[in-house]
Structures are given as C-alpha cells and as structure tokens.
Coordinates of C-alpha atoms and ligand atoms in Angstrom, one line a residue:
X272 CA 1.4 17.3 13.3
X273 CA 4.4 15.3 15.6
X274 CA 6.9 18.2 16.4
X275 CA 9.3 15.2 15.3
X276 CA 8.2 15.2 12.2
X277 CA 9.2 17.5 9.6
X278 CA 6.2 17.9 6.7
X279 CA 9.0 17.8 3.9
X280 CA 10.2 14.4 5.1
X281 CA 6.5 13.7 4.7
X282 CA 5.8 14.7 1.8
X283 CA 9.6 13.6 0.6
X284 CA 8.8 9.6 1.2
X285 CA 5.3 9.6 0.2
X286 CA 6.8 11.4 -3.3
X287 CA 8.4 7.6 -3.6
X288 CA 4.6 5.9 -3.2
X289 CA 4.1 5.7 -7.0
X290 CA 0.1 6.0 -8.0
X291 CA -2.5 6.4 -10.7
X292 CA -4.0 9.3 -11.9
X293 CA -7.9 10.4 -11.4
X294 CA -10.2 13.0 -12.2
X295 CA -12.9 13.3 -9.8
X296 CA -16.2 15.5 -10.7
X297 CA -19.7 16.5 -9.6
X298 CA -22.2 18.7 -10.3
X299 CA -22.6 21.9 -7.8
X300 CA -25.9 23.0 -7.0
X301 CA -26.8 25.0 -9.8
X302 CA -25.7 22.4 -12.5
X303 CA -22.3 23.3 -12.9
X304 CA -20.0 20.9 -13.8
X305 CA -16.5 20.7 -10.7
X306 CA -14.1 18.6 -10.6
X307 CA -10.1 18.1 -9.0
X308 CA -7.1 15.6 -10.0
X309 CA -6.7 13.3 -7.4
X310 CA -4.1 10.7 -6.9
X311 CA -5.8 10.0 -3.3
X312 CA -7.8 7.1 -4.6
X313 CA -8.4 3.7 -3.9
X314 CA -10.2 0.8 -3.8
X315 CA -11.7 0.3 -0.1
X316 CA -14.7 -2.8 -0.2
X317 CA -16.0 -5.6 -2.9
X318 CA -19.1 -5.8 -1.2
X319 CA -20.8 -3.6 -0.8
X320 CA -18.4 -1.8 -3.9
X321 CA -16.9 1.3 -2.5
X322 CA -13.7 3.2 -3.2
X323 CA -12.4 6.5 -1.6
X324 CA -11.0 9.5 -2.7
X325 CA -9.3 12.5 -0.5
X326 CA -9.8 16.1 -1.5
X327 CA -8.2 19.1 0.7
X328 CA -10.8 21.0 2.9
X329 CA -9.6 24.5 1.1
X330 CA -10.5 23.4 -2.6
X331 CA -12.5 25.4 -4.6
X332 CA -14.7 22.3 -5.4
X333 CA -14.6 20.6 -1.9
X334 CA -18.0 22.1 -1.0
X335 CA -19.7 21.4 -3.6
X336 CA -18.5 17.3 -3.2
X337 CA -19.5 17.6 0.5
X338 CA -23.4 18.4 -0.8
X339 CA -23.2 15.7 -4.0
X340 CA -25.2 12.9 -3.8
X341 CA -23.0 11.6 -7.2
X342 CA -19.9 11.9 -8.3
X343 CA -17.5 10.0 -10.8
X344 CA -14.1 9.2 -11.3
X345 CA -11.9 8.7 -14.2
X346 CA -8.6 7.0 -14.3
X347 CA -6.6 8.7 -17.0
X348 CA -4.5 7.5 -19.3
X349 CA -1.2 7.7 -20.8
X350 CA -0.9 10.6 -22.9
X351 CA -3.5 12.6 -20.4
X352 CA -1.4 14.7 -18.0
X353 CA -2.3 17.7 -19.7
X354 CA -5.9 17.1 -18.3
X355 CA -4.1 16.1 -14.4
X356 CA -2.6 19.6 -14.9
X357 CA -5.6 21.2 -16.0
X358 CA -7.8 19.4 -13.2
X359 CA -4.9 20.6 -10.4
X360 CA -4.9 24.3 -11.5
X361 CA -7.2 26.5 -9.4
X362 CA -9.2 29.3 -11.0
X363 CA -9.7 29.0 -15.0
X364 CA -12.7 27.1 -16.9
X365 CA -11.3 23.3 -16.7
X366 CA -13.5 21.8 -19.0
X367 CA -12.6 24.4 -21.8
X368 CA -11.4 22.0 -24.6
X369 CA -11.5 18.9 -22.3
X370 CA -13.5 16.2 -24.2
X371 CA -15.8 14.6 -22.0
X372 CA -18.4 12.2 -21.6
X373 CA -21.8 12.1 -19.5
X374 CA -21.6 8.8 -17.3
X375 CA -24.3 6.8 -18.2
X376 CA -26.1 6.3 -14.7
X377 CA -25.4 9.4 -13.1
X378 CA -24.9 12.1 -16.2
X379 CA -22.0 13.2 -15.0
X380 CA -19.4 14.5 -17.0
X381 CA -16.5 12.0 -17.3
X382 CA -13.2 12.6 -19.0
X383 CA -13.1 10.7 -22.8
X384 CA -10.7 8.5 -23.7
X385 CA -9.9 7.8 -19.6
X386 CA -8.4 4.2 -18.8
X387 CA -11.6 3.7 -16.9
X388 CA -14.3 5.1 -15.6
X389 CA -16.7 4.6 -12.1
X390 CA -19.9 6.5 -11.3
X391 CA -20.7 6.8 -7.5
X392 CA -23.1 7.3 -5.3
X393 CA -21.9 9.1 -2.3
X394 CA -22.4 6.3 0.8
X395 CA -20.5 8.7 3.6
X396 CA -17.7 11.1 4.3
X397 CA -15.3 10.7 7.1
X398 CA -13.0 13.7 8.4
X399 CA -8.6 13.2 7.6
X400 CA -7.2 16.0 8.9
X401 CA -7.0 18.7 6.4
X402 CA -8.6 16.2 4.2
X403 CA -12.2 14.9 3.8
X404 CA -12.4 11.5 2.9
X405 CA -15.1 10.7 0.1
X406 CA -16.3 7.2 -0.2
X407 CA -18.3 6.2 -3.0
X408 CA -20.8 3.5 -3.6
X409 CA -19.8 2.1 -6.9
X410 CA -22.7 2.2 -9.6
X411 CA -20.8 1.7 -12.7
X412 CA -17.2 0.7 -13.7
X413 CA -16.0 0.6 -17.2
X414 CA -12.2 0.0 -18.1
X415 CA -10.9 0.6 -21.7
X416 CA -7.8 -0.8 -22.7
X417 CA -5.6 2.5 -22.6
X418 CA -2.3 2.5 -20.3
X419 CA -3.2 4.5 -17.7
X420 CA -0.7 7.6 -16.3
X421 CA 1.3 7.2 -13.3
X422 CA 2.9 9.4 -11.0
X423 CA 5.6 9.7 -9.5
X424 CA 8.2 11.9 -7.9
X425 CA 6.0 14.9 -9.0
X426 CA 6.3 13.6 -12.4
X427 CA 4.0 11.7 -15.0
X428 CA 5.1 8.7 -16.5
X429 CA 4.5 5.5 -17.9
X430 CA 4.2 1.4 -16.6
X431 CA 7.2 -0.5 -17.2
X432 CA 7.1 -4.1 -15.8
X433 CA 9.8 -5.2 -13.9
X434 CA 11.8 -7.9 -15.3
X435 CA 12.5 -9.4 -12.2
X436 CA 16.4 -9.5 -12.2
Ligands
FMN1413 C1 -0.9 14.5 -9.6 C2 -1.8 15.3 -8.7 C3 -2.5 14.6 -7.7 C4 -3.3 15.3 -6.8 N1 -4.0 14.6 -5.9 C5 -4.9 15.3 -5.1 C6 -5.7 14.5 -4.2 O1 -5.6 13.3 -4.1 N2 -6.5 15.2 -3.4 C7 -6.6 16.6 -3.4 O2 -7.5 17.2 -2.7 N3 -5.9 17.3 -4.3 C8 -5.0 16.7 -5.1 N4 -4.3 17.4 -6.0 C9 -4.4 18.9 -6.1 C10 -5.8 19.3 -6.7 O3 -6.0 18.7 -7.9 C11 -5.8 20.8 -6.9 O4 -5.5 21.5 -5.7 C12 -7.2 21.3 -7.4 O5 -7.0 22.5 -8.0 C13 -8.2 21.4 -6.3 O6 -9.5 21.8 -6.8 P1 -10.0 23.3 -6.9 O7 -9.4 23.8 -8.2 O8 -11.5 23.1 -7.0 O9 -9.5 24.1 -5.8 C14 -3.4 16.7 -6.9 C15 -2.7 17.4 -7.9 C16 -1.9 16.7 -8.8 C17 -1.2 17.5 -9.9

C-alpha cells in the first residue's frame, strides 16, 4: 500500500460506497456445503453473462472457491442481516437453522427467501491484492420481489428513494 495512504482513510470513504448484500457458496471437495457474505459483488459483462465477487485470500472458505467449478450467489433481502452476520462469522456451523434452497442447475445450496438468486459457473479467477477476484459465468438468475438489504456505514438498512429535492 502508498505510504500516503492511511488504510483507515481507506476503509473510512469506501464505508460511504453504499451496496447490496450477498451470500456466496460452493461445495468443497468432500460435499460440504461453504459459503461467506460478500458485499464485493457486481455485475461485470451481458454477454457473455458474468459477474464478480471478491473474497480475502485468508478465509476459511477461499480454498475451497479457488477449486469450485460452481458456485452461487444470493442477494438478500430486507429482514436478512441475521444471515450477513451469520455468513461473516468465522468458525461455527453457518447453515445451522439457515433455510436454504438447492439452486436448480448447479444444486447448490442457496439462501430462501433471498431477493434473487444466480448460479455460476466459474469462467476465471484474477489475483486483487489480498483479494481473489471470482468471476462467474451466469447460468441461472431468478429475482423475487423482496427489498433487498443494504449496507452501509457498517450498518444494515433499508432503500429509501430520493425525492429529489
Ligand atoms: C456486510 C459484509 C460484507 C462483507 N463483504 C465481504 C467481501 O466482499 N469479501 C470478503 O472476502 N469478505 C467479506 N466480508 C467478510 C466475510 O464474510 C467473513 O470474513 C467470512 O467469515 C469469511 O469466510 P470464512 O468464514 O470462510 O473465513 C463481509 C462481511 C460483512 C459483514
């Protein structure tokens, strides 16, 4: 990193960048279901469909995603930060009392009631820093009409449009 730049300043303006909320999962190698809360997500090509994700080199999960062939991601919704929290906390059995739902090209388990969910073929991985950059190929996208969750700030809140005053 710049010696000009302090991390906290870093970290301090992009706290202002306001985003959704995923949950990104796999299956490791022996069947087990992984998966991380990511708010390092976007949209990257129409065609072919991709999108990307970011997950930090030191995850618990990050080497299982680096050997998937599939994974899928689900936008959550309002009402769903208890799952972000869950998905963000190192070390205990996620998926204990999570609802989910297998995705229905890949099997992979996707979180219920989710503002939408995508299913992904892994096309590549590119190296960011302390990061690894996931990009998917899109397989299957399917948006409910649930708000979705939002953070912000280090906080989780809710869409409010702007009334333009
Ligand atoms: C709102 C929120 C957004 C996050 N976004 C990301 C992200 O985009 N990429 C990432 O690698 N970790 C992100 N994290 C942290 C991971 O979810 C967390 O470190 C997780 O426990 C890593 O997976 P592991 O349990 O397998 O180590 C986020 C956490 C929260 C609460």
């Amino acid at each position: 990193m710049s010696a000009a730049l302090d991390p906290a300043d870093f970290r301090d303006a992009m706290a202002r960048f306001v985003s959704g909320v995923t949950v990104v999962t796999t299956r490791d190698s022996n069947g087990n279901a992984v998966g991380f809360t990511a708010s390092a997500f976007s949209s990257l090509s129409l065609n072919p469909p991709l999108l990307l994700v970011c997950l930090q080199k030191d995850a618990d999960c990050h080497a299982a995603f680096m050997e998937a062939e599939q994974f899928g991601v689900s936008i959550l919704a309002q009402g769903q930060s208890a799952i972000a929290v869950r998905f963000a906390t190192k070390a205990i059995d996620k998926w204990d009392g999570t609802r989910s739902v297998p995705g229905r090209a890949t099997g992979i388990p996707l979180i219920d009631g989710a503002a939408a969910r995508l299913e992904c073929r892994t096309h590549s991985r590119a190296d960011g820093g302390d990061h690894t950059i996931l990009i998917g190929e899109v397989l299957t996208a399917d948006a409910n009409g649930n708000e979705p969750l939002l953070h912000f700030n280090r906080s989780f809140g809710r869409f409010v449009e702007d009334d333009g005053a």
